[in-house]
Amino acid sequence: MDFIDQKGCLQLNENLPVLHYCGDFVVRRNWKLGPRILDDNELLFFPQGTGTIYRKGDQVYTLNQPSWILTKAGDTHSYHFGETAATRHLFLHFSGGEWFAPTLLSSIGSDVIPVREGGLPSAMISQILHIAHGEKDTNRCNILLSALLSELEHLGNISKNTSIPSWKYLENKKEAVIDPAYPLVVSKALTYIRNRLLEPITVAEIAVHCQLSHEHLTRVFVRVTGIPLRQMIIQLRLERASHMLRHSTLSIKEIASQCGYAENHYFSRSFTAYYGMTATEYRKEYADPRVQHIVPDERLEEKYPINVYFHINP
């Protein structure tokens, strides 16, 4: 396989997968999608385990930890997103790619690949979304996608040969298709919150930013996401805190402060209520000593808008 021409320029190769569209969505709790059949392959990444249920054929998986899901073209599948909180997922729709992930894209490949943390594949899918949104460089997107598939091929082989906890099988239920896209005003509110998690945030100032009354914004937000604005602020702060607990050596007090909590005891109560364990217990369970030097890059989510489809090769 030759990626370089005689002039030393990177060329699109016929073996590369072709990305069609992608996005990064936060969907309301208890949202259901499918059953459905796609004409192309779909790769999803769930950064958090929120109890989302994925069904493919007779198999049913409950996602209680960060996971990658690959649904092959022609497979009947459905999702029942987490019942207790809004769920974020990043996705890519593409064709081809068998050269880079022959097992993963075959009938015997892993449907679900659980991971302890996002790592390199997480950064790769974020970069693909950034390019698809900004530069719309088809060649770069497809090359990065091929590398991502190769990494997941490796992770999938590991998960098949290690003692990953078995998935819980549930009875099949009929699901209804619901449009995942948020209204613009909700996307605008979520972006405002994410960019100001370090600061005190009030619903009133979010309403002013969205140019709506306090009451109207509150009603729209709850109707779409299933949770109040105040609860979403807490959820996003705690998700940032969990990331910092895994990837930094900062003290819990410092992390609380950097996530917008002026009082450490209030942060501790909120964290325990949300994750079912204390911050100290969470760090002991999920922190990886090999990446303690990494500082979370909060700007990564600002490189492209949330809840927007990016079409690159229709």
PDB file of C-alpha atoms in Angstrom:
ATOM      1  CA  MET A   1       0.000   0.000   0.000  1.00  0.00           C
ATOM      2  CA  ASP A   2       1.502   3.313  -1.089  1.00  0.00           C
ATOM      3  CA  PHE A   3       0.426   6.542   0.622  1.00  0.00           C
ATOM      4  CA  ILE A   4       3.215   8.717  -0.869  1.00  0.00           C
ATOM      5  CA  ASP A   5       3.522   9.683  -4.527  1.00  0.00           C
ATOM      6  CA  GLN A   6       6.771  10.367  -6.413  1.00  0.00           C
ATOM      7  CA  LYS A   7       6.759  13.991  -5.271  1.00  0.00           C
ATOM      8  CA  GLY A   8       6.501  13.004  -1.627  1.00  0.00           C
ATOM      9  CA  CYS A   9       2.881  14.105  -1.297  1.00  0.00           C
ATOM     10  CA  LEU A  10       0.344  12.208   0.766  1.00  0.00           C
ATOM     11  CA  GLN A  11      -2.289  10.675  -1.497  1.00  0.00           C
ATOM     12  CA  LEU A  12      -5.739   9.246  -0.835  1.00  0.00           C
ATOM     13  CA  ASN A  13      -5.538   5.467  -1.220  1.00  0.00           C
ATOM     14  CA  GLU A  14      -8.339   3.229  -2.403  1.00  0.00           C
ATOM     15  CA  ASN A  15      -7.977   1.124   0.763  1.00  0.00           C
ATOM     16  CA  LEU A  16      -8.793   4.038   3.059  1.00  0.00           C
ATOM     17  CA  PRO A  17     -12.225   4.195   4.698  1.00  0.00           C
ATOM     18  CA  VAL A  18     -14.446   7.075   3.587  1.00  0.00           C
ATOM     19  CA  LEU A  19     -16.014   9.263   6.282  1.00  0.00           C
ATOM     20  CA  HIS A  20     -19.513  10.464   5.407  1.00  0.00           C
ATOM     21  CA  TYR A  21     -20.706  12.390   8.455  1.00  0.00           C
ATOM     22  CA  CYS A  22     -19.991  12.671  12.160  1.00  0.00           C
ATOM     23  CA  GLY A  23     -20.876  14.539  15.327  1.00  0.00           C
ATOM     24  CA  ASP A  24     -20.716  14.891  19.102  1.00  0.00           C
ATOM     25  CA  PHE A  25     -24.130  14.775  20.767  1.00  0.00           C
ATOM     26  CA  VAL A  26     -25.451  14.996  24.310  1.00  0.00           C
ATOM     27  CA  VAL A  27     -28.847  13.300  24.349  1.00  0.00           C
ATOM     28  CA  ARG A  28     -31.517  13.488  26.991  1.00  0.00           C
ATOM     29  CA  ARG A  29     -31.907  10.719  29.509  1.00  0.00           C
ATOM     30  CA  ASN A  30     -34.060   7.711  28.627  1.00  0.00           C
ATOM     31  CA  TRP A  31     -33.908   8.555  24.892  1.00  0.00           C
ATOM     32  CA  LYS A  32     -34.476   5.622  22.532  1.00  0.00           C
ATOM     33  CA  LEU A  33     -33.163   5.174  18.992  1.00  0.00           C
ATOM     34  CA  GLY A  34     -34.137   2.282  16.728  1.00  0.00           C
ATOM     35  CA  PRO A  35     -34.384  -0.518  15.886  1.00  0.00           C
ATOM     36  CA  ARG A  36     -32.762   0.590  12.646  1.00  0.00           C
ATOM     37  CA  ILE A  37     -30.500  -0.635   9.823  1.00  0.00           C
ATOM     38  CA  LEU A  38     -27.784   1.612   8.355  1.00  0.00           C
ATOM     39  CA  ASP A  39     -26.314   1.596   4.862  1.00  0.00           C
ATOM     40  CA  ASP A  40     -22.863   2.452   6.232  1.00  0.00           C
ATOM     41  CA  ASN A  41     -20.730   1.558   9.264  1.00  0.00           C
ATOM     42  CA  GLU A  42     -21.232   3.489  12.489  1.00  0.00           C
ATOM     43  CA  LEU A  43     -18.539   3.972  15.141  1.00  0.00           C
ATOM     44  CA  LEU A  44     -19.592   5.442  18.499  1.00  0.00           C
ATOM     45  CA  PHE A  45     -17.587   6.451  21.551  1.00  0.00           C
ATOM     46  CA  PHE A  46     -19.237   6.858  24.958  1.00  0.00           C
ATOM     47  CA  PRO A  47     -16.810   8.815  27.221  1.00  0.00           C
ATOM     48  CA  GLN A  48     -18.850   7.922  30.311  1.00  0.00           C
ATOM     49  CA  GLY A  49     -20.685   4.787  31.333  1.00  0.00           C
ATOM     50  CA  THR A  50     -24.270   5.932  31.920  1.00  0.00           C
ATOM     51  CA  GLY A  51     -26.082   2.622  31.673  1.00  0.00           C
ATOM     52  CA  THR A  52     -26.977   3.017  28.010  1.00  0.00           C
ATOM     53  CA  ILE A  53     -28.334  -0.218  26.542  1.00  0.00           C
ATOM     54  CA  TYR A  54     -27.155  -1.266  23.065  1.00  0.00           C
ATOM     55  CA  ARG A  55     -28.949  -4.046  21.214  1.00  0.00           C
ATOM     56  CA  LYS A  56     -27.690  -5.796  18.084  1.00  0.00           C
ATOM     57  CA  GLY A  57     -29.629  -8.803  16.928  1.00  0.00           C
ATOM     58  CA  ASP A  58     -30.084 -11.113  19.908  1.00  0.00           C
ATOM     59  CA  GLN A  59     -27.261  -9.550  21.910  1.00  0.00           C
ATOM     60  CA  VAL A  60     -27.820  -6.839  24.491  1.00  0.00           C
ATOM     61  CA  TYR A  61     -25.059  -4.828  26.192  1.00  0.00           C
ATOM     62  CA  THR A  62     -25.288  -2.428  29.138  1.00  0.00           C
ATOM     63  CA  LEU A  63     -22.591   0.262  28.943  1.00  0.00           C
ATOM     64  CA  ASN A  64     -21.494   0.881  32.522  1.00  0.00           C
ATOM     65  CA  GLN A  65     -18.048   2.142  31.580  1.00  0.00           C
ATOM     66  CA  PRO A  66     -16.514   4.163  28.720  1.00  0.00           C
ATOM     67  CA  SER A  67     -16.954   2.120  25.552  1.00  0.00           C
ATOM     68  CA  TRP A  68     -16.564   2.028  21.789  1.00  0.00           C
ATOM     69  CA  ILE A  69     -19.328   0.498  19.667  1.00  0.00           C
ATOM     70  CA  LEU A  70     -18.983  -0.523  16.027  1.00  0.00           C
ATOM     71  CA  THR A  71     -22.177  -1.324  14.130  1.00  0.00           C
ATOM     72  CA  LYS A  72     -21.598  -2.781  10.700  1.00  0.00           C
ATOM     73  CA  ALA A  73     -23.710  -1.784   7.681  1.00  0.00           C
ATOM     74  CA  GLY A  74     -26.834  -3.931   7.471  1.00  0.00           C
ATOM     75  CA  ASP A  75     -26.952  -4.842  11.179  1.00  0.00           C
ATOM     76  CA  THR A  76     -30.244  -4.300  13.009  1.00  0.00           C
ATOM     77  CA  HIS A  77     -29.555  -2.399  16.223  1.00  0.00           C
ATOM     78  CA  SER A  78     -31.006   0.039  18.744  1.00  0.00           C
ATOM     79  CA  TYR A  79     -30.036   2.234  21.686  1.00  0.00           C
ATOM     80  CA  HIS A  80     -31.768   3.019  24.952  1.00  0.00           C
ATOM     81  CA  PHE A  81     -29.711   5.838  26.426  1.00  0.00           C
ATOM     82  CA  GLY A  82     -29.090   6.141  30.172  1.00  0.00           C
ATOM     83  CA  GLU A  83     -32.181   6.609  32.330  1.00  0.00           C
ATOM     84  CA  THR A  84     -30.611   8.746  35.064  1.00  0.00           C
ATOM     85  CA  ALA A  85     -28.597  11.381  33.192  1.00  0.00           C
ATOM     86  CA  ALA A  86     -28.014  12.915  29.780  1.00  0.00           C
ATOM     87  CA  THR A  87     -25.539  10.874  27.713  1.00  0.00           C
ATOM     88  CA  ARG A  88     -22.757  12.167  25.514  1.00  0.00           C
ATOM     89  CA  HIS A  89     -21.540  10.162  22.535  1.00  0.00           C
ATOM     90  CA  LEU A  90     -19.242  10.888  19.582  1.00  0.00           C
ATOM     91  CA  PHE A  91     -19.952   9.128  16.289  1.00  0.00           C
ATOM     92  CA  LEU A  92     -18.567   8.540  12.793  1.00  0.00           C
ATOM     93  CA  HIS A  93     -20.468   7.128   9.804  1.00  0.00           C
ATOM     94  CA  PHE A  94     -18.206   5.664   7.139  1.00  0.00           C
ATOM     95  CA  SER A  95     -17.799   3.035   4.431  1.00  0.00           C
ATOM     96  CA  GLY A  96     -14.845   0.728   3.817  1.00  0.00           C
ATOM     97  CA  GLY A  97     -11.974   0.313   6.280  1.00  0.00           C
ATOM     98  CA  GLU A  98     -11.676  -3.492   6.153  1.00  0.00           C
ATOM     99  CA  TRP A  99      -8.003  -3.282   5.182  1.00  0.00           C
ATOM    100  CA  PHE A 100      -7.177  -1.562   8.498  1.00  0.00           C
ATOM    101  CA  ALA A 101      -9.573  -3.502  10.748  1.00  0.00           C
ATOM    102  CA  PRO A 102     -10.219  -6.875   9.076  1.00  0.00           C
ATOM    103  CA  THR A 103     -11.452  -8.589  12.252  1.00  0.00           C
ATOM    104  CA  LEU A 104     -13.328  -5.660  13.747  1.00  0.00           C
ATOM    105  CA  LEU A 105     -15.321  -5.097  10.557  1.00  0.00           C
ATOM    106  CA  SER A 106     -16.030  -8.785  10.019  1.00  0.00           C
ATOM    107  CA  SER A 107     -18.959 -10.823  11.320  1.00  0.00           C
ATOM    108  CA  ILE A 108     -16.811 -12.097  14.209  1.00  0.00           C
ATOM    109  CA  GLY A 109     -15.511  -8.681  15.274  1.00  0.00           C
ATOM    110  CA  SER A 110     -16.248  -7.148  18.676  1.00  0.00           C
ATOM    111  CA  ASP A 111     -19.485  -5.158  18.815  1.00  0.00           C
ATOM    112  CA  VAL A 112     -18.504  -3.355  22.020  1.00  0.00           C
ATOM    113  CA  ILE A 113     -14.999  -2.492  23.233  1.00  0.00           C
ATOM    114  CA  PRO A 114     -14.967  -1.343  26.891  1.00  0.00           C
ATOM    115  CA  VAL A 115     -12.100   0.909  27.950  1.00  0.00           C
ATOM    116  CA  ARG A 116     -10.948   2.383  31.247  1.00  0.00           C
ATOM    117  CA  GLU A 117     -10.340   5.789  29.716  1.00  0.00           C
ATOM    118  CA  GLY A 118     -10.436   7.490  26.348  1.00  0.00           C
ATOM    119  CA  GLY A 119      -6.699   7.584  25.657  1.00  0.00           C
ATOM    120  CA  LEU A 120      -5.365   7.966  22.122  1.00  0.00           C
ATOM    121  CA  PRO A 121      -8.520   6.783  20.295  1.00  0.00           C
ATOM    122  CA  SER A 122     -10.567   9.412  22.152  1.00  0.00           C
ATOM    123  CA  ALA A 123      -8.185  12.168  21.045  1.00  0.00           C
ATOM    124  CA  MET A 124      -8.261  10.831  17.483  1.00  0.00           C
ATOM    125  CA  ILE A 125     -12.034  10.945  17.130  1.00  0.00           C
ATOM    126  CA  SER A 126     -12.072  14.480  18.570  1.00  0.00           C
ATOM    127  CA  GLN A 127      -9.476  15.540  16.011  1.00  0.00           C
ATOM    128  CA  ILE A 128     -11.498  13.991  13.194  1.00  0.00           C
ATOM    129  CA  LEU A 129     -14.540  16.000  14.307  1.00  0.00           C
ATOM    130  CA  HIS A 130     -12.447  19.157  14.518  1.00  0.00           C
ATOM    131  CA  ILE A 131     -11.172  18.710  10.952  1.00  0.00           C
ATOM    132  CA  ALA A 132     -14.602  17.755   9.614  1.00  0.00           C
ATOM    133  CA  HIS A 133     -16.095  20.902  11.140  1.00  0.00           C
ATOM    134  CA  GLY A 134     -13.344  23.417  10.351  1.00  0.00           C
ATOM    135  CA  GLU A 135     -11.066  22.414   7.516  1.00  0.00           C
ATOM    136  CA  LYS A 136     -13.352  19.793   5.928  1.00  0.00           C
ATOM    137  CA  ASP A 137     -10.207  18.024   4.687  1.00  0.00           C
ATOM    138  CA  THR A 138     -11.502  14.711   3.334  1.00  0.00           C
ATOM    139  CA  ASN A 139      -8.058  13.165   2.952  1.00  0.00           C
ATOM    140  CA  ARG A 140      -6.940  13.910   6.512  1.00  0.00           C
ATOM    141  CA  CYS A 141     -10.233  12.694   7.973  1.00  0.00           C
ATOM    142  CA  ASN A 142     -10.018   9.381   6.131  1.00  0.00           C
ATOM    143  CA  ILE A 143      -6.364   8.825   7.057  1.00  0.00           C
ATOM    144  CA  LEU A 144      -7.061   9.543  10.735  1.00  0.00           C
ATOM    145  CA  LEU A 145     -10.092   7.254  10.588  1.00  0.00           C
ATOM    146  CA  SER A 146      -7.938   4.443   9.218  1.00  0.00           C
ATOM    147  CA  ALA A 147      -5.505   4.895  12.122  1.00  0.00           C
ATOM    148  CA  LEU A 148      -8.386   4.943  14.610  1.00  0.00           C
ATOM    149  CA  LEU A 149      -9.797   1.703  13.197  1.00  0.00           C
ATOM    150  CA  SER A 150      -6.355   0.092  13.461  1.00  0.00           C
ATOM    151  CA  GLU A 151      -6.123   1.081  17.153  1.00  0.00           C
ATOM    152  CA  LEU A 152      -9.609  -0.262  17.860  1.00  0.00           C
ATOM    153  CA  GLU A 153      -8.765  -3.483  16.003  1.00  0.00           C
ATOM    154  CA  HIS A 154      -5.966  -3.956  18.520  1.00  0.00           C
ATOM    155  CA  LEU A 155      -8.148  -3.062  21.521  1.00  0.00           C
ATOM    156  CA  GLY A 156     -10.870  -5.397  20.283  1.00  0.00           C
ATOM    157  CA  ASN A 157      -8.430  -8.288  20.085  1.00  0.00           C
ATOM    158  CA  ILE A 158      -7.244  -7.536  23.623  1.00  0.00           C
ATOM    159  CA  SER A 159     -10.784  -7.447  25.006  1.00  0.00           C
ATOM    160  CA  LYS A 160     -11.485 -10.873  23.505  1.00  0.00           C
ATOM    161  CA  ASN A 161      -8.427 -12.380  25.174  1.00  0.00           C
ATOM    162  CA  THR A 162      -8.718 -10.864  28.667  1.00  0.00           C
ATOM    163  CA  SER A 163     -11.172 -11.247  31.539  1.00  0.00           C
ATOM    164  CA  ILE A 164     -13.460  -8.327  30.716  1.00  0.00           C
ATOM    165  CA  PRO A 165     -16.606  -8.530  32.879  1.00  0.00           C
ATOM    166  CA  SER A 166     -19.445 -10.166  30.973  1.00  0.00           C
ATOM    167  CA  TRP A 167     -22.219  -7.940  29.671  1.00  0.00           C
ATOM    168  CA  LYS A 168     -25.676  -8.176  31.153  1.00  0.00           C
ATOM    169  CA  TYR A 169     -28.222  -9.652  28.746  1.00  0.00           C
ATOM    170  CA  LEU A 170     -31.714  -8.164  28.773  1.00  0.00           C
ATOM    171  CA  GLU A 171     -34.971  -8.981  27.056  1.00  0.00           C
ATOM    172  CA  ASN A 172     -35.580  -7.287  23.714  1.00  0.00           C
ATOM    173  CA  LYS A 173     -38.100  -4.462  23.614  1.00  0.00           C
ATOM    174  CA  LYS A 174     -39.569  -2.503  20.725  1.00  0.00           C
ATOM    175  CA  GLU A 175     -38.100   0.993  20.478  1.00  0.00           C
ATOM    176  CA  ALA A 176     -39.253   4.195  18.801  1.00  0.00           C
ATOM    177  CA  VAL A 177     -37.004   6.391  16.675  1.00  0.00           C
ATOM    178  CA  ILE A 178     -36.534   9.905  18.022  1.00  0.00           C
ATOM    179  CA  ASP A 179     -34.552  12.727  16.428  1.00  0.00           C
ATOM    180  CA  PRO A 180     -31.334  13.210  18.472  1.00  0.00           C
ATOM    181  CA  ALA A 181     -30.672  16.831  17.524  1.00  0.00           C
ATOM    182  CA  TYR A 182     -31.122  19.454  20.228  1.00  0.00           C
ATOM    183  CA  PRO A 183     -32.747  22.802  19.424  1.00  0.00           C
ATOM    184  CA  LEU A 184     -30.216  25.572  18.895  1.00  0.00           C
ATOM    185  CA  VAL A 185     -31.107  27.279  22.172  1.00  0.00           C
ATOM    186  CA  VAL A 186     -30.261  24.146  24.196  1.00  0.00           C
ATOM    187  CA  SER A 187     -26.953  23.705  22.357  1.00  0.00           C
ATOM    188  CA  LYS A 188     -26.194  27.359  23.058  1.00  0.00           C
ATOM    189  CA  ALA A 189     -26.932  26.914  26.764  1.00  0.00           C
ATOM    190  CA  LEU A 190     -24.746  23.787  26.998  1.00  0.00           C
ATOM    191  CA  THR A 191     -21.830  25.526  25.283  1.00  0.00           C
ATOM    192  CA  TYR A 192     -22.165  28.497  27.642  1.00  0.00           C
ATOM    193  CA  ILE A 193     -22.063  26.178  30.669  1.00  0.00           C
ATOM    194  CA  ARG A 194     -19.053  24.176  29.438  1.00  0.00           C
ATOM    195  CA  ASN A 195     -17.041  27.330  28.823  1.00  0.00           C
ATOM    196  CA  ARG A 196     -17.676  28.661  32.350  1.00  0.00           C
ATOM    197  CA  LEU A 197     -17.518  25.655  34.662  1.00  0.00           C
ATOM    198  CA  LEU A 198     -14.803  27.346  36.723  1.00  0.00           C
ATOM    199  CA  GLU A 199     -17.041  30.339  37.423  1.00  0.00           C
ATOM    200  CA  PRO A 200     -20.277  30.733  39.396  1.00  0.00           C
ATOM    201  CA  ILE A 201     -23.111  30.154  36.910  1.00  0.00           C
ATOM    202  CA  THR A 202     -26.766  31.094  37.339  1.00  0.00           C
ATOM    203  CA  VAL A 203     -29.762  30.100  35.272  1.00  0.00           C
ATOM    204  CA  ALA A 204     -30.600  33.792  34.957  1.00  0.00           C
ATOM    205  CA  GLU A 205     -27.323  34.630  33.167  1.00  0.00           C
ATOM    206  CA  ILE A 206     -27.700  31.612  30.869  1.00  0.00           C
ATOM    207  CA  ALA A 207     -31.191  32.847  29.976  1.00  0.00           C
ATOM    208  CA  VAL A 208     -29.795  36.289  29.160  1.00  0.00           C
ATOM    209  CA  HIS A 209     -27.128  34.699  26.966  1.00  0.00           C
ATOM    210  CA  CYS A 210     -29.794  32.655  25.149  1.00  0.00           C
ATOM    211  CA  GLN A 211     -32.070  35.705  24.873  1.00  0.00           C
ATOM    212  CA  LEU A 212     -34.972  33.933  26.577  1.00  0.00           C
ATOM    213  CA  SER A 213     -36.847  34.461  29.806  1.00  0.00           C
ATOM    214  CA  HIS A 214     -35.779  32.390  32.799  1.00  0.00           C
ATOM    215  CA  GLU A 215     -39.061  30.450  32.770  1.00  0.00           C
ATOM    216  CA  HIS A 216     -39.046  29.767  29.023  1.00  0.00           C
ATOM    217  CA  LEU A 217     -35.459  28.509  28.938  1.00  0.00           C
ATOM    218  CA  THR A 218     -36.081  26.295  31.974  1.00  0.00           C
ATOM    219  CA  ARG A 219     -39.107  24.667  30.361  1.00  0.00           C
ATOM    220  CA  VAL A 220     -37.380  24.114  27.006  1.00  0.00           C
ATOM    221  CA  PHE A 221     -34.216  22.711  28.597  1.00  0.00           C
ATOM    222  CA  VAL A 222     -36.049  20.213  30.804  1.00  0.00           C
ATOM    223  CA  ARG A 223     -38.307  19.130  27.945  1.00  0.00           C
ATOM    224  CA  VAL A 224     -35.321  18.402  25.673  1.00  0.00           C
ATOM    225  CA  THR A 225     -32.661  17.047  28.064  1.00  0.00           C
ATOM    226  CA  GLY A 226     -34.874  15.607  30.778  1.00  0.00           C
ATOM    227  CA  ILE A 227     -33.015  17.398  33.585  1.00  0.00           C
ATOM    228  CA  PRO A 228     -33.056  20.991  34.942  1.00  0.00           C
ATOM    229  CA  LEU A 229     -30.334  23.465  34.044  1.00  0.00           C
ATOM    230  CA  ARG A 230     -28.987  23.532  37.604  1.00  0.00           C
ATOM    231  CA  GLN A 231     -28.586  19.758  37.567  1.00  0.00           C
ATOM    232  CA  MET A 232     -26.823  19.883  34.187  1.00  0.00           C
ATOM    233  CA  ILE A 233     -24.327  22.415  35.586  1.00  0.00           C
ATOM    234  CA  ILE A 234     -23.567  20.036  38.461  1.00  0.00           C
ATOM    235  CA  GLN A 235     -23.281  17.052  36.117  1.00  0.00           C
ATOM    236  CA  LEU A 236     -20.806  18.753  33.776  1.00  0.00           C
ATOM    237  CA  ARG A 237     -18.707  19.975  36.715  1.00  0.00           C
ATOM    238  CA  LEU A 238     -18.542  16.489  38.192  1.00  0.00           C
ATOM    239  CA  GLU A 239     -17.626  14.951  34.826  1.00  0.00           C
ATOM    240  CA  ARG A 240     -14.734  17.409  34.587  1.00  0.00           C
ATOM    241  CA  ALA A 241     -13.727  16.538  38.163  1.00  0.00           C
ATOM    242  CA  SER A 242     -13.718  12.805  37.377  1.00  0.00           C
ATOM    243  CA  HIS A 243     -11.485  13.448  34.365  1.00  0.00           C
ATOM    244  CA  MET A 244      -9.034  15.405  36.529  1.00  0.00           C
ATOM    245  CA  LEU A 245      -9.049  12.699  39.197  1.00  0.00           C
ATOM    246  CA  ARG A 246      -7.980  10.178  36.549  1.00  0.00           C
ATOM    247  CA  HIS A 247      -5.439  12.346  34.742  1.00  0.00           C
ATOM    248  CA  SER A 248      -3.829  14.673  37.289  1.00  0.00           C
ATOM    249  CA  THR A 249      -2.060  14.599  40.651  1.00  0.00           C
ATOM    250  CA  LEU A 250      -3.895  17.676  41.948  1.00  0.00           C
ATOM    251  CA  SER A 251      -5.399  17.394  45.406  1.00  0.00           C
ATOM    252  CA  ILE A 252      -9.141  16.867  45.698  1.00  0.00           C
ATOM    253  CA  LYS A 253      -9.450  20.373  47.143  1.00  0.00           C
ATOM    254  CA  GLU A 254      -7.644  21.839  44.107  1.00  0.00           C
ATOM    255  CA  ILE A 255      -9.815  19.840  41.712  1.00  0.00           C
ATOM    256  CA  ALA A 256     -12.971  21.005  43.475  1.00  0.00           C
ATOM    257  CA  SER A 257     -11.834  24.612  43.125  1.00  0.00           C
ATOM    258  CA  GLN A 258     -11.013  24.200  39.421  1.00  0.00           C
ATOM    259  CA  CYS A 259     -14.456  22.709  38.809  1.00  0.00           C
ATOM    260  CA  GLY A 260     -16.319  25.666  40.314  1.00  0.00           C
ATOM    261  CA  TYR A 261     -16.788  24.439  43.894  1.00  0.00           C
ATOM    262  CA  ALA A 262     -15.874  27.030  46.511  1.00  0.00           C
ATOM    263  CA  GLU A 263     -16.514  24.597  49.364  1.00  0.00           C
ATOM    264  CA  ASN A 264     -14.799  21.219  49.393  1.00  0.00           C
ATOM    265  CA  HIS A 265     -17.425  19.510  51.567  1.00  0.00           C
ATOM    266  CA  TYR A 266     -20.194  20.419  49.092  1.00  0.00           C
ATOM    267  CA  PHE A 267     -18.106  19.013  46.236  1.00  0.00           C
ATOM    268  CA  SER A 268     -17.527  15.803  48.207  1.00  0.00           C
ATOM    269  CA  ARG A 269     -21.248  15.306  48.859  1.00  0.00           C
ATOM    270  CA  SER A 270     -22.144  16.024  45.225  1.00  0.00           C
ATOM    271  CA  PHE A 271     -19.454  13.697  43.860  1.00  0.00           C
ATOM    272  CA  THR A 272     -20.445  10.807  46.126  1.00  0.00           C
ATOM    273  CA  ALA A 273     -24.133  11.235  45.270  1.00  0.00           C
ATOM    274  CA  TYR A 274     -23.395  11.225  41.510  1.00  0.00           C
ATOM    275  CA  TYR A 275     -20.770   8.446  41.263  1.00  0.00           C
ATOM    276  CA  GLY A 276     -21.714   6.305  44.256  1.00  0.00           C
ATOM    277  CA  MET A 277     -18.225   6.584  45.758  1.00  0.00           C
ATOM    278  CA  THR A 278     -16.024   9.288  47.223  1.00  0.00           C
ATOM    279  CA  ALA A 279     -13.533  11.213  45.092  1.00  0.00           C
ATOM    280  CA  THR A 280     -10.696   9.425  46.879  1.00  0.00           C
ATOM    281  CA  GLU A 281     -12.220   6.019  46.129  1.00  0.00           C
ATOM    282  CA  TYR A 282     -12.835   7.014  42.485  1.00  0.00           C
ATOM    283  CA  ARG A 283      -9.218   8.076  42.009  1.00  0.00           C
ATOM    284  CA  LYS A 284      -7.955   4.860  43.581  1.00  0.00           C
ATOM    285  CA  GLU A 285     -10.200   2.776  41.313  1.00  0.00           C
ATOM    286  CA  TYR A 286      -9.734   4.545  37.949  1.00  0.00           C
ATOM    287  CA  ALA A 287      -6.539   6.637  37.957  1.00  0.00           C
ATOM    288  CA  ASP A 288      -3.718   5.273  35.800  1.00  0.00           C
ATOM    289  CA  PRO A 289      -0.208   6.094  37.139  1.00  0.00           C
ATOM    290  CA  ARG A 290       1.144   6.082  33.568  1.00  0.00           C
ATOM    291  CA  VAL A 291      -0.867   9.201  32.651  1.00  0.00           C
ATOM    292  CA  GLN A 292      -0.766  11.159  35.896  1.00  0.00           C
ATOM    293  CA  HIS A 293       1.346  13.840  34.215  1.00  0.00           C
ATOM    294  CA  ILE A 294      -1.344  14.638  31.647  1.00  0.00           C
ATOM    295  CA  VAL A 295      -3.313  17.859  32.137  1.00  0.00           C
ATOM    296  CA  PRO A 296      -6.894  17.728  30.752  1.00  0.00           C
ATOM    297  CA  ASP A 297      -7.243  19.979  27.688  1.00  0.00           C
ATOM    298  CA  GLU A 298     -10.599  21.657  28.207  1.00  0.00           C
ATOM    299  CA  ARG A 299     -10.195  23.464  24.859  1.00  0.00           C
ATOM    300  CA  LEU A 300     -10.690  20.237  22.939  1.00  0.00           C
ATOM    301  CA  GLU A 301     -14.463  20.467  23.207  1.00  0.00           C
ATOM    302  CA  GLU A 302     -14.369  24.070  22.008  1.00  0.00           C
ATOM    303  CA  LYS A 303     -12.859  23.187  18.627  1.00  0.00           C
ATOM    304  CA  TYR A 304     -16.234  22.205  17.207  1.00  0.00           C
ATOM    305  CA  PRO A 305     -19.864  22.757  18.211  1.00  0.00           C
ATOM    306  CA  ILE A 306     -21.755  20.104  20.153  1.00  0.00           C
ATOM    307  CA  ASN A 307     -24.963  18.569  18.780  1.00  0.00           C
ATOM    308  CA  VAL A 308     -24.245  19.386  15.121  1.00  0.00           C
ATOM    309  CA  TYR A 309     -23.861  16.964  12.200  1.00  0.00           C
ATOM    310  CA  PHE A 310     -20.709  17.438  10.096  1.00  0.00           C
ATOM    311  CA  HIS A 311     -21.138  16.138   6.535  1.00  0.00           C
ATOM    312  CA  ILE A 312     -17.902  15.626   4.642  1.00  0.00           C
ATOM    313  CA  ASN A 313     -18.507  12.921   1.997  1.00  0.00           C
ATOM    314  CA  PRO A 314     -22.296  12.727   1.504  1.00  0.00           C
TER     315      PRO A 314
END
